[in-house]
PDB file of C-alpha atoms in Angstrom:
ATOM      1  CA  MET N   1       6.167 -14.088 -11.285  1.00 36.00           C
ATOM      2  CA  LYS N   2       5.391 -11.482  -8.390  1.00 49.00           C
ATOM      3  CA  ASP N   3       2.877  -9.173  -9.814  1.00 57.00           C
ATOM      4  CA  TYR N   4       3.227  -6.271  -6.853  1.00 64.00           C
ATOM      5  CA  TYR N   5      -0.349  -6.165  -6.063  1.00 69.00           C
ATOM      6  CA  PHE N   6      -1.695  -6.318  -2.776  1.00 74.00           C
ATOM      7  CA  VAL N   7      -4.438  -8.795  -2.151  1.00 76.00           C
ATOM      8  CA  LEU N   8      -7.008  -8.444   1.250  1.00 76.00           C
ATOM      9  CA  TRP N   9      -8.282 -11.730   1.746  1.00 76.00           C
ATOM     10  CA  ASP N  10     -10.949 -12.784   4.354  1.00 78.00           C
ATOM     11  CA  ILE N  11     -10.271 -16.301   5.610  1.00 80.00           C
ATOM     12  CA  ASN N  12     -13.857 -17.126   5.975  1.00 85.00           C
ATOM     13  CA  MET N  13     -14.114 -16.609   2.350  1.00 80.00           C
ATOM     14  CA  ASP N  14     -13.572 -19.021   0.152  1.00 81.00           C
ATOM     15  CA  SER N  15     -14.749 -17.395  -3.305  1.00 84.00           C
ATOM     16  CA  GLY N  16     -11.941 -15.359  -3.756  1.00 81.00           C
ATOM     17  CA  PRO N  17      -9.948 -12.057  -2.483  1.00 79.00           C
ATOM     18  CA  VAL N  18     -11.891  -9.246  -0.992  1.00 75.00           C
ATOM     19  CA  SER N  19     -10.247  -6.479  -2.797  1.00 74.00           C
ATOM     20  CA  THR N  20      -6.868  -6.114  -4.923  1.00 76.00           C
ATOM     21  CA  PHE N  21      -4.840  -3.413  -4.317  1.00 71.00           C
ATOM     22  CA  GLN N  22      -2.071  -2.004  -7.322  1.00 70.00           C
ATOM     23  CA  VAL N  23       1.119  -0.856  -5.073  1.00 64.00           C
ATOM     24  CA  HIS N  24       3.776  -0.848  -7.141  1.00 65.00           C
ATOM     25  CA  GLU N  25       1.941  -0.571 -10.229  1.00 68.00           C
ATOM     26  CA  TYR N  26       4.188   2.239 -11.620  1.00 68.00           C
ATOM     27  CA  LEU N  27       7.307  -1.165 -11.624  1.00 70.00           C
ATOM     28  CA  ARG N  28       6.179  -2.905 -14.460  1.00 73.00           C
ATOM     29  CA  PRO N  29       8.199  -2.031 -16.808  1.00 78.00           C
ATOM     30  CA  GLN N  30      11.257  -2.960 -14.543  1.00 75.00           C
ATOM     31  CA  LEU N  31      10.319  -6.438 -13.889  1.00 74.00           C
ATOM     32  CA  CYS N  32      13.166  -7.632 -15.660  1.00 78.00           C
ATOM     33  CA  ASP N  33      15.358  -5.752 -13.923  1.00 79.00           C
ATOM     34  CA  LEU N  34      13.908  -6.164 -11.149  1.00 75.00           C
ATOM     35  CA  TYR N  35      14.304 -10.159 -11.084  1.00 76.00           C
ATOM     36  CA  GLU N  36      18.090  -9.694 -11.795  1.00 82.00           C
ATOM     37  CA  ASN N  37      19.143  -8.149  -8.569  1.00 79.00           C
ATOM     38  CA  ASP N  38      16.646  -9.814  -6.233  1.00 77.00           C
ATOM     39  CA  SER N  39      14.287  -7.155  -5.385  1.00 72.00           C
ATOM     40  CA  ILE N  40      11.730  -9.042  -6.924  1.00 69.00           C
ATOM     41  CA  PHE N  41      11.719 -11.021  -4.068  1.00 74.00           C
ATOM     42  CA  ASP N  42      10.990  -7.937  -1.317  1.00 76.00           C
ATOM     43  CA  LYS N  43       8.269  -8.048   1.210  1.00 77.00           C
ATOM     44  CA  PHE N  44       6.371  -5.071   3.197  1.00 78.00           C
ATOM     45  CA  GLU N  45       4.335  -5.480   5.898  1.00 81.00           C
ATOM     46  CA  CYS N  46       1.063  -4.367   5.818  1.00 82.00           C
ATOM     47  CA  CYS N  47      -1.416  -3.306   8.858  1.00 86.00           C
ATOM     48  CA  LEU N  48      -5.715  -3.075   9.091  1.00 85.00           C
ATOM     49  CA  SER N  49      -7.103   0.597  10.445  1.00 89.00           C
ATOM     50  CA  GLY N  50      -8.724  -0.055  13.627  1.00 90.00           C
ATOM     51  CA  ASP N  51     -11.920   0.456  12.133  1.00 89.00           C
ATOM     52  CA  SER N  52     -10.992  -2.168   9.596  1.00 83.00           C
ATOM     53  CA  GLN N  53     -11.382   0.830   6.576  1.00 87.00           C
ATOM     54  CA  ARG N  54      -8.051   1.244   5.513  1.00 89.00           C
ATOM     55  CA  VAL N  55      -5.223  -0.913   5.247  1.00 87.00           C
ATOM     56  CA  ALA N  56      -1.406   0.269   4.690  1.00 87.00           C
ATOM     57  CA  THR N  57       1.109  -1.406   2.902  1.00 84.00           C
ATOM     58  CA  GLY N  58       4.761  -0.224   2.377  1.00 81.00           C
ATOM     59  CA  SER N  59       6.274   0.445  -0.765  1.00 77.00           C
ATOM     60  CA  TYR N  60      10.493   1.664  -2.408  1.00 76.00           C
ATOM     61  CA  SER N  61      11.553   4.846  -0.634  1.00 77.00           C
ATOM     62  CA  ASN N  62      10.085   5.455   2.607  1.00 81.00           C
ATOM     63  CA  LEU N  63       6.464   5.381   0.776  1.00 81.00           C
ATOM     64  CA  PHE N  64       3.691   4.238   2.245  1.00 84.00           C
ATOM     65  CA  ARG N  65       0.208   3.009   0.810  1.00 84.00           C
ATOM     66  CA  VAL N  66      -2.996   3.525   2.153  1.00 88.00           C
ATOM     67  CA  PHE N  67      -6.228   2.310   0.706  1.00 87.00           C
ATOM     68  CA  GLY N  68      -9.930   2.296   1.277  1.00 87.00           C
ATOM     69  CA  CYS N  69     -11.161  -1.512   2.083  1.00 81.00           C
ATOM     70  CA  GLY N  70     -14.653  -0.579   2.010  1.00 73.00           C
ATOM     71  CA  SER N  71     -17.170  -1.215  -0.535  1.00 72.00           C
ATOM     72  CA  GLY N  72     -16.422   0.469  -3.875  1.00 77.00           C
ATOM     73  CA  SER N  73     -13.593   2.734  -2.265  1.00 79.00           C
ATOM     74  CA  ASN N  74     -11.726   4.531  -4.674  1.00 81.00           C
ATOM     75  CA  GLU N  75      -9.467   5.419  -1.842  1.00 84.00           C
ATOM     76  CA  ALA N  76      -5.370   5.453  -2.696  1.00 84.00           C
ATOM     77  CA  THR N  77      -3.064   7.841  -0.926  1.00 85.00           C
ATOM     78  CA  THR N  78       0.383   7.462  -1.364  1.00 83.00           C
ATOM     79  CA  LEU N  79       2.415   8.809   1.917  1.00 84.00           C
ATOM     80  CA  GLU N  80       6.180   9.716   2.888  1.00 83.00           C
ATOM     81  CA  ALA N  81       7.677   8.145   6.055  1.00 83.00           C
ATOM     82  CA  SER N  82      10.625  10.362   7.202  1.00 80.00           C
ATOM     83  CA  LYS N  83      12.434  12.016  10.597  1.00 80.00           C
ATOM     84  CA  ASN N  84      13.001  15.022   8.626  1.00 77.00           C
ATOM     85  CA  PRO N  85       9.794  17.843   9.947  1.00 72.00           C
ATOM     86  CA  MET N  86      11.212  19.821   6.216  1.00 73.00           C
ATOM     87  CA  ARG N  87      11.032  17.359   3.756  1.00 66.00           C
ATOM     88  CA  ARG N  88       9.410  18.064   1.068  1.00 65.00           C
ATOM     89  CA  GLN N  89       5.516  16.918  -0.163  1.00 60.00           C
ATOM     90  CA  VAL N  90       5.538  14.111  -2.593  1.00 59.00           C
ATOM     91  CA  GLN N  91       2.222  14.968  -3.742  1.00 57.00           C
ATOM     92  CA  THR N  92      -1.016  17.259  -3.065  1.00 45.00           C
ATOM     93  CA  PRO N  93      -3.234  15.582  -1.338  1.00 46.00           C
ATOM     94  CA  SER N  94      -6.968  16.253  -3.061  1.00 46.00           C
ATOM     95  CA  ARG N  95      -7.986  16.290   0.263  1.00 44.00           C
ATOM     96  CA  PRO N  96      -7.523  16.677   3.403  1.00 41.00           C
ATOM     97  CA  SER N  97      -5.335  13.724   5.286  1.00 44.00           C
ATOM     98  CA  ARG N  98      -6.576  11.710   7.671  1.00 44.00           C
ATOM     99  CA  SER N  99      -4.750  10.945  10.849  1.00 43.00           C
ATOM    100  CA  LEU N 100      -3.328   6.634  11.268  1.00 44.00           C
ATOM    101  CA  SER N 101      -3.377   6.977  14.405  1.00 46.00           C
ATOM    102  CA  SER N 102      -6.126   4.000  14.643  1.00 47.00           C
ATOM    103  CA  ILE N 103      -4.116   1.939  11.920  1.00 47.00           C
ATOM    104  CA  THR N 104      -2.617  -1.258  14.081  1.00 48.00           C
ATOM    105  CA  ARG N 105      -0.420  -4.292  13.081  1.00 48.00           C
ATOM    106  CA  ALA N 106      -1.547  -7.385  10.497  1.00 49.00           C
TER     107      ALA N 106
END
């Protein structure tokens, strides 16, 4: 069954994934319902920043998650994609937000 993790692999390493990120942990209690309505098979794209220090992946409800890829990084930010400049903030960032203009599509 799908676990709603984002797994980052280096194709040159046979030992296992480089990192594993919990993207949709809040959905774990609803896995049976998601399976029933085929949402369990949804796919989200990802992209890697130009400096390879962050990875972004889509989520539900116009949200996307950005994770730090550096060794020992605990960085994880949830952002909302919206065309409305007056939208309400999803969460209050604990530190200034960084620009994602350097992120390239994987």
